[in-house]
mmCIF file of C-alpha atoms in Angstrom:
data_model
loop_
_atom_site.group_PDB
_atom_site.id
_atom_site.type_symbol
_atom_site.label_atom_id
_atom_site.label_comp_id
_atom_site.label_asym_id
_atom_site.label_seq_id
_atom_site.Cartn_x
_atom_site.Cartn_y
_atom_site.Cartn_z
ATOM 1 C CA MET A 598 -42.082 22.952 27.709
ATOM 2 C CA SER A 599 -40.446 20.212 25.614
ATOM 3 C CA PRO A 600 -38.089 21.261 22.814
ATOM 4 C CA SER A 601 -39.285 21.113 19.228
ATOM 5 C CA ALA A 602 -37.795 18.676 16.733
ATOM 6 C CA SER A 603 -35.758 21.483 15.188
ATOM 7 C CA ASP A 604 -34.420 22.525 18.621
ATOM 8 C CA ALA A 605 -33.384 18.940 19.333
ATOM 9 C CA GLY A 606 -31.347 18.782 16.147
ATOM 10 C CA PRO A 607 -31.808 16.623 13.066
ATOM 11 C CA ARG A 608 -33.308 13.159 13.315
ATOM 12 C CA PHE A 609 -31.455 10.318 11.664
ATOM 13 C CA ALA A 610 -32.760 6.983 10.459
ATOM 14 C CA VAL A 611 -30.734 4.106 9.064
ATOM 15 C CA VAL A 612 -31.830 1.201 6.900
ATOM 16 C CA GLY A 613 -29.597 -1.679 7.873
ATOM 17 C CA ASN A 614 -29.288 -4.950 9.717
ATOM 18 C CA PRO A 615 -29.834 -3.992 13.382
ATOM 19 C CA GLU A 616 -27.263 -6.440 14.704
ATOM 20 C CA ASN A 617 -24.543 -5.267 12.326
ATOM 21 C CA ARG A 618 -21.513 -3.345 13.510
ATOM 22 C CA ARG A 619 -22.006 -0.809 10.723
ATOM 23 C CA VAL A 620 -25.315 0.234 12.262
ATOM 24 C CA ALA A 621 -23.795 0.289 15.748
ATOM 25 C CA LEU A 622 -20.864 2.449 14.662
ATOM 26 C CA PHE A 623 -23.120 4.932 12.896
ATOM 27 C CA ALA A 624 -25.435 5.105 15.928
ATOM 28 C CA ASP A 625 -22.398 5.752 18.133
ATOM 29 C CA ALA A 626 -21.374 8.636 15.872
ATOM 30 C CA VAL A 627 -24.846 10.176 15.983
ATOM 31 C CA ARG A 628 -24.955 9.976 19.782
ATOM 32 C CA ALA A 629 -21.418 11.365 20.034
ATOM 33 C CA ALA A 630 -22.675 14.448 18.186
ATOM 34 C CA GLY A 631 -25.198 14.990 20.971
ATOM 35 C CA LEU A 632 -28.172 13.753 18.965
ATOM 36 C CA THR A 633 -30.809 11.121 19.573
ATOM 37 C CA ALA A 634 -29.796 7.677 18.347
ATOM 38 C CA PRO A 635 -31.042 6.972 14.828
ATOM 39 C CA ARG A 636 -34.203 5.019 14.177
ATOM 40 C CA VAL A 637 -33.156 1.669 12.736
ATOM 41 C CA VAL A 638 -35.290 0.156 9.992
ATOM 42 C CA ALA A 639 -34.349 -3.466 9.379
ATOM 43 C CA TRP A 640 -33.645 -4.631 5.838
ATOM 44 C CA ALA A 641 -35.664 -7.767 6.511
ATOM 45 C CA ASP A 642 -38.715 -5.639 7.337
ATOM 46 C CA VAL A 643 -38.211 -3.464 4.249
ATOM 47 C CA LEU A 644 -38.050 -6.507 1.989
ATOM 48 C CA ARG A 645 -41.051 -8.208 3.568
ATOM 49 C CA ALA A 646 -43.191 -5.054 3.478
ATOM 50 C CA ARG A 647 -41.930 -3.921 0.064
ATOM 51 C CA GLY A 648 -40.787 -0.581 1.399
ATOM 52 C CA ALA A 649 -40.747 1.709 4.411
ATOM 53 C CA ASP A 650 -41.945 5.224 5.219
ATOM 54 C CA PHE A 651 -39.921 8.084 6.662
ATOM 55 C CA ASP A 652 -40.919 11.493 7.935
ATOM 56 C CA ASP A 653 -40.068 14.388 5.664
ATOM 57 C CA ASP A 654 -37.409 15.685 8.041
ATOM 58 C CA GLU A 655 -35.757 12.334 8.809
ATOM 59 C CA ILE A 656 -32.239 12.066 7.403
ATOM 60 C CA VAL A 657 -32.042 8.569 5.972
ATOM 61 C CA ARG A 658 -28.824 6.607 5.638
ATOM 62 C CA ILE A 659 -28.908 3.399 3.601
ATOM 63 C CA ASP A 660 -26.436 0.878 4.919
ATOM 64 C CA SER A 661 -25.216 -2.465 3.644
ATOM 65 C CA PRO A 662 -27.671 -5.385 3.682
ATOM 66 C CA GLY A 663 -24.744 -7.793 3.999
ATOM 67 C CA GLU A 664 -23.699 -10.187 6.766
ATOM 68 C CA ASN A 665 -27.251 -11.345 7.471
ATOM 69 C CA GLY A 666 -28.230 -14.774 6.184
ATOM 70 C CA GLU A 667 -31.982 -14.117 6.093
ATOM 71 C CA VAL A 668 -31.596 -10.846 4.205
ATOM 72 C CA ASP A 669 -29.061 -12.318 1.800
ATOM 73 C CA GLY A 670 -31.459 -15.180 1.082
ATOM 74 C CA MET A 671 -34.278 -12.732 0.354
ATOM 75 C CA LEU A 672 -32.087 -10.740 -2.022
ATOM 76 C CA ARG A 673 -30.004 -13.468 -3.642
ATOM 77 C CA GLY A 674 -32.504 -16.298 -3.577
ATOM 78 C CA ALA A 675 -29.909 -18.726 -2.181
ATOM 79 C CA GLN A 676 -30.108 -20.296 1.249
ATOM 80 C CA ASP A 677 -26.326 -20.438 1.700
ATOM 81 C CA PRO A 678 -24.862 -16.921 2.084
ATOM 82 C CA THR A 679 -21.427 -18.183 1.019
ATOM 83 C CA ARG A 680 -22.654 -18.953 -2.511
ATOM 84 C CA VAL A 681 -21.217 -16.688 -5.182
ATOM 85 C CA GLU A 682 -23.962 -17.082 -7.770
ATOM 86 C CA GLY A 683 -27.105 -14.945 -7.704
ATOM 87 C CA SER A 684 -25.543 -11.473 -7.763
ATOM 88 C CA ALA A 685 -27.780 -10.288 -10.636
ATOM 89 C CA ARG A 686 -30.868 -11.252 -8.656
ATOM 90 C CA TRP A 687 -29.364 -9.541 -5.585
ATOM 91 C CA TYR A 688 -28.808 -6.362 -7.614
ATOM 92 C CA ALA A 689 -32.324 -6.281 -9.038
ATOM 93 C CA ARG A 690 -33.960 -6.837 -5.665
ATOM 94 C CA PHE A 691 -31.657 -4.461 -3.776
ATOM 95 C CA THR A 692 -32.098 -1.547 -6.173
ATOM 96 C CA ALA A 693 -35.863 -2.135 -6.241
ATOM 97 C CA ALA A 694 -35.955 -2.133 -2.431
ATOM 98 C CA VAL A 695 -34.060 1.161 -2.305
ATOM 99 C CA ARG A 696 -36.641 2.710 -4.627
ATOM 100 C CA ASP A 697 -39.430 1.366 -2.404
ATOM 101 C CA LEU A 698 -38.292 3.611 0.459
ATOM 102 C CA ARG A 699 -40.636 6.572 0.792
ATOM 103 C CA GLY A 700 -40.019 10.026 2.238
ATOM 104 C CA GLY A 701 -37.106 11.385 4.220
ATOM 105 C CA VAL A 702 -33.962 13.172 3.116
ATOM 106 C CA ARG A 703 -31.603 10.635 1.556
ATOM 107 C CA LEU A 704 -27.881 10.452 2.081
ATOM 108 C CA ASP A 705 -27.630 7.792 -0.652
ATOM 109 C CA ASP A 706 -29.251 8.428 -4.017
ATOM 110 C CA PRO A 707 -31.111 5.490 -5.652
ATOM 111 C CA ASP A 708 -29.806 6.335 -9.122
ATOM 112 C CA ASP A 709 -26.243 6.595 -7.823
ATOM 113 C CA LEU A 710 -26.570 3.246 -6.055
ATOM 114 C CA SER A 711 -27.812 1.544 -9.207
ATOM 115 C CA VAL A 712 -24.619 2.666 -10.973
ATOM 116 C CA LEU A 713 -22.269 1.998 -8.061
ATOM 117 C CA PHE A 714 -23.478 -1.601 -7.870
ATOM 118 C CA ASP A 715 -22.909 -2.258 -11.571
ATOM 119 C CA LYS A 716 -19.169 -2.227 -12.191
ATOM 120 C CA ARG A 717 -19.670 -1.858 -15.936
ATOM 121 C CA LEU A 718 -21.800 1.268 -15.586
ATOM 122 C CA CYS A 719 -19.643 2.723 -12.822
ATOM 123 C CA HIS A 720 -16.466 2.259 -14.851
ATOM 124 C CA GLY A 721 -18.136 3.927 -17.825
ATOM 125 C CA VAL A 722 -19.255 6.941 -15.769
ATOM 126 C CA LEU A 723 -15.763 7.401 -14.350
ATOM 127 C CA ASP A 724 -14.131 7.061 -17.758
ATOM 128 C CA ALA A 725 -16.521 9.571 -19.335
ATOM 129 C CA ALA A 726 -15.681 12.048 -16.561
ATOM 130 C CA GLY A 727 -11.956 11.755 -17.253
ATOM 131 C CA VAL A 728 -11.163 9.837 -14.081
ATOM 132 C CA PRO A 729 -8.226 7.473 -14.750
ATOM 133 C CA VAL A 730 -9.390 3.850 -14.773
ATOM 134 C CA PRO A 731 -7.995 0.559 -16.104
ATOM 135 C CA ALA A 732 -8.906 -0.138 -19.726
ATOM 136 C CA SER A 733 -12.049 -2.242 -20.091
ATOM 137 C CA PRO A 734 -13.957 -3.662 -23.075
ATOM 138 C CA THR A 735 -17.098 -4.107 -20.929
ATOM 139 C CA SER A 736 -17.218 -0.509 -19.702
ATOM 140 C CA GLY A 737 -20.313 1.646 -20.037
ATOM 141 C CA PRO A 738 -23.774 0.955 -21.392
ATOM 142 C CA HIS A 739 -22.371 -0.110 -24.781
ATOM 143 C CA GLY A 740 -19.633 -2.412 -23.506
ATOM 144 C CA VAL A 741 -19.339 -5.916 -24.880
ATOM 145 C CA GLU A 742 -21.281 -8.694 -23.187
ATOM 146 C CA VAL A 743 -19.321 -11.540 -21.626
ATOM 147 C CA ARG A 744 -21.303 -14.759 -21.967
ATOM 148 C CA GLY A 745 -18.566 -17.082 -20.788
ATOM 149 C CA TRP A 746 -14.905 -18.010 -20.909
ATOM 150 C CA ASP A 747 -14.740 -17.994 -24.710
ATOM 151 C CA ASP A 748 -15.664 -14.282 -24.659
ATOM 152 C CA VAL A 749 -13.006 -13.593 -22.034
ATOM 153 C CA ARG A 750 -10.409 -15.329 -24.199
ATOM 154 C CA ALA A 751 -11.541 -13.351 -27.229
ATOM 155 C CA ALA A 752 -11.278 -10.051 -25.321
ATOM 156 C CA MET A 753 -7.798 -10.995 -24.112
ATOM 157 C CA ARG A 754 -6.674 -11.536 -27.692
ATOM 158 C CA GLU A 755 -8.414 -8.515 -29.203
ATOM 159 C CA HIS A 756 -7.293 -6.056 -26.540
ATOM 160 C CA ARG A 757 -3.911 -7.680 -25.878
ATOM 161 C CA MET A 758 -4.674 -8.235 -22.235
ATOM 162 C CA SER A 759 -2.481 -11.073 -21.002
ATOM 163 C CA ARG A 760 -3.315 -10.064 -17.436
ATOM 164 C CA LEU A 761 -6.795 -8.979 -16.413
ATOM 165 C CA PHE A 762 -9.374 -9.040 -13.676
ATOM 166 C CA VAL A 763 -12.653 -10.833 -14.275
ATOM 167 C CA LYS A 764 -15.251 -9.417 -11.894
ATOM 168 C CA PRO A 765 -18.927 -10.169 -11.299
ATOM 169 C CA ALA A 766 -20.670 -6.975 -12.402
ATOM 170 C CA HIS A 767 -22.678 -6.762 -9.181
ATOM 171 C CA GLY A 768 -20.209 -8.311 -6.763
ATOM 172 C CA SER A 769 -18.606 -6.844 -3.646
ATOM 173 C CA SER A 770 -15.774 -7.673 -1.231
ATOM 174 C CA ALA A 771 -13.884 -9.468 -4.047
ATOM 175 C CA SER A 772 -16.626 -12.097 -4.238
ATOM 176 C CA GLY A 773 -16.138 -14.049 -7.455
ATOM 177 C CA VAL A 774 -13.198 -11.954 -8.659
ATOM 178 C CA LEU A 775 -10.483 -13.739 -10.658
ATOM 179 C CA ALA A 776 -7.055 -12.287 -11.388
ATOM 180 C CA VAL A 777 -6.152 -14.025 -14.656
ATOM 181 C CA GLU A 778 -2.644 -14.321 -16.117
ATOM 182 C CA ALA A 779 -1.759 -15.886 -19.454
ATOM 183 C CA GLY A 780 1.818 -16.947 -20.157
ATOM 184 C CA GLY A 781 3.814 -18.557 -22.909
ATOM 185 C CA GLY A 782 3.026 -22.036 -24.143
ATOM 186 C CA GLY A 783 -0.673 -21.621 -23.472
ATOM 187 C CA ARG A 784 -0.183 -21.510 -19.704
ATOM 188 C CA ILE A 785 -2.854 -19.706 -17.743
ATOM 189 C CA ARG A 786 -3.744 -19.310 -14.111
ATOM 190 C CA ALA A 787 -6.301 -17.489 -12.008
ATOM 191 C CA THR A 788 -5.988 -16.230 -8.447
ATOM 192 C CA THR A 789 -9.305 -16.018 -6.619
ATOM 193 C CA SER A 790 -11.169 -16.664 -3.384
ATOM 194 C CA VAL A 791 -13.765 -18.745 -5.252
ATOM 195 C CA GLU A 792 -13.989 -22.347 -4.108
ATOM 196 C CA ARG A 793 -15.528 -24.749 -6.611
ATOM 197 C CA ALA A 794 -17.478 -27.656 -5.150
ATOM 198 C CA ALA A 795 -17.612 -31.117 -6.721
ATOM 199 C CA ASP A 796 -21.050 -30.372 -8.183
ATOM 200 C CA GLY A 797 -19.790 -27.167 -9.813
ATOM 201 C CA SER A 798 -21.321 -24.779 -7.258
ATOM 202 C CA LEU A 799 -19.205 -21.758 -6.336
ATOM 203 C CA TYR A 800 -18.566 -20.568 -2.799
ATOM 204 C CA ASN A 801 -16.797 -17.618 -1.229
ATOM 205 C CA SER A 802 -13.786 -18.616 0.792
ATOM 206 C CA LEU A 803 -11.410 -16.749 3.065
ATOM 207 C CA VAL A 804 -8.574 -18.668 1.409
ATOM 208 C CA VAL A 805 -7.048 -17.227 -1.752
ATOM 209 C CA ARG A 806 -6.249 -20.046 -4.181
ATOM 210 C CA ARG A 807 -4.894 -20.549 -7.685
ATOM 211 C CA TYR A 808 -6.435 -22.466 -10.547
ATOM 212 C CA GLU A 809 -3.900 -23.457 -13.183
ATOM 213 C CA SER A 810 -6.107 -25.582 -15.426
ATOM 214 C CA GLU A 811 -7.881 -23.629 -18.149
ATOM 215 C CA GLN A 812 -10.764 -26.069 -17.909
ATOM 216 C CA ASP A 813 -11.213 -25.250 -14.210
ATOM 217 C CA ILE A 814 -10.969 -21.503 -14.835
ATOM 218 C CA ALA A 815 -13.457 -21.755 -17.696
ATOM 219 C CA SER A 816 -15.940 -23.620 -15.528
ATOM 220 C CA VAL A 817 -15.820 -20.900 -12.868
ATOM 221 C CA VAL A 818 -16.206 -18.085 -15.393
ATOM 222 C CA ASP A 819 -19.014 -19.884 -17.234
ATOM 223 C CA ALA A 820 -20.895 -20.321 -13.955
ATOM 224 C CA LEU A 821 -20.516 -16.623 -13.100
ATOM 225 C CA ALA A 822 -21.304 -15.242 -16.559
ATOM 226 C CA PRO A 823 -25.134 -15.380 -16.362
ATOM 227 C CA ASP A 824 -24.978 -12.785 -13.551
ATOM 228 C CA GLY A 825 -22.912 -10.419 -15.724
ATOM 229 C CA LEU A 826 -19.141 -9.970 -15.879
ATOM 230 C CA HIS A 827 -16.826 -6.964 -16.061
ATOM 231 C CA LEU A 828 -13.279 -7.176 -17.458
ATOM 232 C CA GLU A 829 -10.438 -4.817 -16.569
ATOM 233 C CA ARG A 830 -6.803 -4.686 -17.567
ATOM 234 C CA TRP A 831 -4.629 -5.710 -14.616
ATOM 235 C CA LEU A 832 -2.451 -2.684 -13.933
ATOM 236 C CA PRO A 833 0.905 -3.266 -12.209
ATOM 237 C CA LYS A 834 0.646 -1.687 -8.766
ATOM 238 C CA ALA A 835 3.056 -0.036 -6.392
ATOM 239 C CA SER A 836 4.551 -2.092 -3.609
ATOM 240 C CA GLN A 837 5.338 -1.616 0.054
ATOM 241 C CA ASP A 838 7.695 -3.948 1.916
ATOM 242 C CA GLY A 839 7.618 -6.345 -1.024
ATOM 243 C CA ARG A 840 3.816 -6.579 -1.068
ATOM 244 C CA ALA A 841 1.375 -5.228 -3.660
ATOM 245 C CA ALA A 842 -0.274 -2.070 -2.343
ATOM 246 C CA ASP A 843 -3.394 -0.069 -3.012
ATOM 247 C CA LEU A 844 -5.489 2.398 -1.017
ATOM 248 C CA ARG A 845 -9.056 2.652 0.195
ATOM 249 C CA VAL A 846 -9.914 6.344 0.389
ATOM 250 C CA VAL A 847 -13.182 7.473 1.938
ATOM 251 C CA VAL A 848 -14.685 10.626 0.461
ATOM 252 C CA VAL A 849 -17.335 12.459 2.502
ATOM 253 C CA ALA A 850 -19.282 15.395 1.027
ATOM 254 C CA GLY A 851 -16.737 15.680 -1.767
ATOM 255 C CA ARG A 852 -13.629 15.644 0.410
ATOM 256 C CA ALA A 853 -11.165 12.807 0.981
ATOM 257 C CA THR A 854 -11.299 12.337 4.737
ATOM 258 C CA HIS A 855 -9.834 8.884 5.519
ATOM 259 C CA ALA A 856 -7.339 6.586 3.839
ATOM 260 C CA VAL A 857 -5.799 3.222 4.509
ATOM 261 C CA VAL A 858 -3.073 1.365 2.633
ATOM 262 C CA ARG A 859 -3.860 -2.291 1.928
ATOM 263 C CA THR A 860 -1.033 -4.675 1.113
ATOM 264 C CA SER A 861 -0.999 -8.294 0.045
ATOM 265 C CA ARG A 862 1.178 -11.003 -1.451
ATOM 266 C CA SER A 863 -1.714 -11.870 -3.773
ATOM 267 C CA PRO A 864 -3.455 -9.642 -6.344
ATOM 268 C CA LEU A 865 -6.435 -9.377 -3.965
ATOM 269 C CA THR A 866 -5.685 -6.827 -1.245
ATOM 270 C CA ASN A 867 -9.005 -7.078 0.621
ATOM 271 C CA LEU A 868 -8.294 -7.211 4.338
ATOM 272 C CA HIS A 869 -10.637 -10.151 4.938
ATOM 273 C CA LEU A 870 -8.659 -12.188 2.397
ATOM 274 C CA GLY A 871 -5.357 -11.900 4.195
ATOM 275 C CA GLY A 872 -4.457 -8.377 3.153
ATOM 276 C CA ARG A 873 -3.146 -6.154 5.894
ATOM 277 C CA ARG A 874 -2.967 -2.464 6.579
ATOM 278 C CA GLY A 875 0.207 -0.820 5.346
ATOM 279 C CA ASP A 876 2.025 2.330 6.379
ATOM 280 C CA LEU A 877 0.147 5.389 5.120
ATOM 281 C CA GLY A 878 2.983 7.755 6.038
ATOM 282 C CA ALA A 879 5.458 5.654 4.067
ATOM 283 C CA ALA A 880 3.094 5.653 1.087
ATOM 284 C CA ARG A 881 2.857 9.415 1.175
ATOM 285 C CA GLN A 882 6.649 9.713 1.351
ATOM 286 C CA ALA A 883 6.996 7.329 -1.608
ATOM 287 C CA VAL A 884 4.591 9.438 -3.672
ATOM 288 C CA GLU A 885 6.508 12.615 -2.932
ATOM 289 C CA ALA A 886 9.887 10.919 -3.504
ATOM 290 C CA ALA A 887 8.634 9.951 -6.976
ATOM 291 C CA GLY A 888 8.083 13.629 -7.758
ATOM 292 C CA ALA A 889 4.313 13.468 -7.436
ATOM 293 C CA ARG A 890 2.025 15.138 -4.915
ATOM 294 C CA TRP A 891 -0.030 13.265 -2.340
ATOM 295 C CA THR A 892 -2.850 15.753 -2.858
ATOM 296 C CA ASP A 893 -3.000 14.727 -6.526
ATOM 297 C CA LEU A 894 -3.849 11.145 -5.491
ATOM 298 C CA LEU A 895 -6.552 12.384 -3.155
ATOM 299 C CA ASP A 896 -7.844 14.606 -5.951
ATOM 300 C CA VAL A 897 -8.345 11.555 -8.181
ATOM 301 C CA CYS A 898 -10.544 10.055 -5.445
ATOM 302 C CA GLU A 899 -12.519 13.268 -5.045
ATOM 303 C CA ARG A 900 -13.066 13.438 -8.815
ATOM 304 C CA ALA A 901 -14.385 9.883 -8.726
ATOM 305 C CA ALA A 902 -16.750 10.715 -5.857
ATOM 306 C CA ALA A 903 -17.935 13.828 -7.723
ATOM 307 C CA CYS A 904 -19.504 11.495 -10.299
ATOM 308 C CA PHE A 905 -22.035 10.633 -7.565
ATOM 309 C CA PRO A 906 -22.908 14.051 -6.141
ATOM 310 C CA ARG A 907 -26.161 12.987 -4.511
ATOM 311 C CA THR A 908 -24.486 10.391 -2.304
ATOM 312 C CA LEU A 909 -22.788 11.666 0.845
ATOM 313 C CA CYS A 910 -20.039 9.070 1.226
ATOM 314 C CA VAL A 911 -18.204 6.590 -0.995
ATOM 315 C CA GLY A 912 -15.087 4.477 -0.615
ATOM 316 C CA VAL A 913 -12.668 4.702 -3.536
ATOM 317 C CA ASP A 914 -10.213 1.905 -4.307
ATOM 318 C CA LEU A 915 -7.156 3.682 -5.646
ATOM 319 C CA LEU A 916 -4.511 1.756 -7.595
ATOM 320 C CA PRO A 917 -1.122 3.508 -7.315
ATOM 321 C CA ALA A 918 1.178 2.866 -10.253
ATOM 322 C CA VAL A 919 4.537 1.152 -9.931
ATOM 323 C CA GLY A 920 6.933 3.538 -8.241
ATOM 324 C CA TRP A 921 3.968 5.485 -6.820
ATOM 325 C CA ARG A 922 3.813 7.690 -9.924
ATOM 326 C CA GLY A 923 0.174 8.398 -10.609
ATOM 327 C CA ALA A 924 -2.862 6.261 -9.865
ATOM 328 C CA ALA A 925 -6.089 4.897 -11.322
ATOM 329 C CA VAL A 926 -9.439 4.143 -9.730
ATOM 330 C CA GLY A 927 -10.298 0.464 -9.465
ATOM 331 C CA GLU A 928 -13.746 0.768 -7.948
ATOM 332 C CA VAL A 929 -16.068 3.140 -6.127
ATOM 333 C CA ASN A 930 -17.919 1.507 -3.249
ATOM 334 C CA ALA A 931 -21.235 2.688 -1.836
ATOM 335 C CA PHE A 932 -20.552 0.958 1.483
ATOM 336 C CA GLY A 933 -16.797 1.471 1.612
ATOM 337 C CA ASP A 934 -16.650 3.264 4.965
ATOM 338 C CA LEU A 935 -16.169 0.325 7.364
ATOM 339 C CA LEU A 936 -12.727 1.221 8.723
ATOM 340 C CA PRO A 937 -13.145 0.935 12.507
ATOM 341 C CA GLY A 938 -10.845 3.072 14.618
ATOM 342 C CA LEU A 939 -9.432 5.035 11.681
ATOM 343 C CA THR A 940 -9.494 8.805 12.177
ATOM 344 C CA GLY A 941 -9.435 11.538 9.582
ATOM 345 C CA LEU A 942 -6.493 12.670 7.469
ATOM 346 C CA PRO A 943 -4.615 15.778 8.572
ATOM 347 C CA GLY A 944 -6.162 18.843 6.962
ATOM 348 C CA SER A 945 -9.305 16.949 5.935
ATOM 349 C CA GLY A 946 -11.565 18.564 8.521
ATOM 350 C CA ALA A 947 -12.260 15.103 9.941
ATOM 351 C CA GLU A 948 -9.302 14.912 12.306
ATOM 352 C CA GLY A 949 -10.249 12.909 15.384
ATOM 353 C CA LEU A 950 -13.403 11.534 13.746
ATOM 354 C CA ASP A 951 -13.981 8.070 12.344
ATOM 355 C CA THR A 952 -15.693 7.672 8.969
ATOM 356 C CA TYR A 953 -19.148 7.707 10.547
ATOM 357 C CA GLY A 954 -18.428 10.735 12.691
ATOM 358 C CA ALA A 955 -17.199 12.559 9.595
ATOM 359 C CA GLN A 956 -20.485 11.863 7.835
ATOM 360 C CA VAL A 957 -22.576 13.093 10.757
ATOM 361 C CA ALA A 958 -20.403 16.210 10.983
ATOM 362 C CA ALA A 959 -20.849 16.852 7.253
ATOM 363 C CA VAL A 960 -24.634 16.651 7.581
ATOM 364 C CA LEU A 961 -24.636 19.044 10.547
ATOM 365 C CA HIS A 962 -22.287 21.455 8.766
ATOM 366 C CA ASP A 963 -24.459 21.466 5.669
ATOM 367 C CA ARG A 964 -27.588 21.932 7.773
ATOM 368 C CA ASN A 965 -26.059 24.915 9.540
ATOM 369 C CA ASP A 966 -24.889 26.449 6.268
ATOM 370 C CA ARG A 967 -28.045 26.027 4.257
ATOM 371 C CA GLY A 968 -30.732 24.987 6.686
ATOM 372 C CA THR A 969 -31.066 21.597 4.997
ATOM 373 C CA PRO A 970 -28.892 18.482 5.141
ATOM 374 C CA HIS A 971 -26.834 17.091 2.306
ATOM 375 C CA ALA A 972 -29.134 15.364 -0.179
#
């Protein structure tokens, strides 16, 4: 007699790009838990069919649609996946596609995702919940609209922000982000990975560069503005070994389970832009030497994740203050769990597990406790 579905354990499904390492790592975690590999539903199929159906008892993980040229073209409307423009179209089509999924038990809530992928809304939700965040004139549903460089300049004057980040509202992986600094004598410069072609088109690059002509900076910002822009005060950050440092903290089922220090000589600490992993133990020692508690930093991340209670896992970008005294949340990422080989923090309950294993374990734990998975 064959076992029933309930005897065989929960059934997982994942919406993702089948060839992507994210899908492979999650499938590995499911199999490592002694379960059948998840059913993979390709993003390309979801977009072509305008949705997908799942059984009522399937536990559905929504994964990143990135790193696939065909899918990016369907979402962004651009044939070249390195183009920066088109993020508003991407956002509209992605959030619509998520809502076109039918059935199943979701690990990622559509309403949460629509906020997480709008930096203005996300910042406003965090701020309203008392989570420390950089000051922003564009935050929340009533934030000011940025129509171009003139509006950025006006916000800099009005809010006395000589240093700020200009971010595409729906961007990810630092795509289109500019770290802007204004100095005496009208000097201004922007640090960014945006490469501007001769025809004015903008492209993502793996090379961080500086623009020191206001005309060049204005042209980049003006090209990005139609997709929506978010402005944040540039907070001075802690350092490690002479490099600017921040943290990516993964929170699973409300608990900070994994953390990595990211360091860089530029304001952009993303690992794919030349940032490198720092020493987490040294960071913890620096926090405690400053008279703070490491658990307080993790608590800030958990408070940020609590703003999205219907989503199992988020990655929080934590900005430690100079001297490691206190911290603010820069962003909360829906797909911020790609940290291959990193195992859980001591005392987190995820020791020995990677970020994907921790999520599977959380689902199984919740199922055992309440008979239903996290939703």
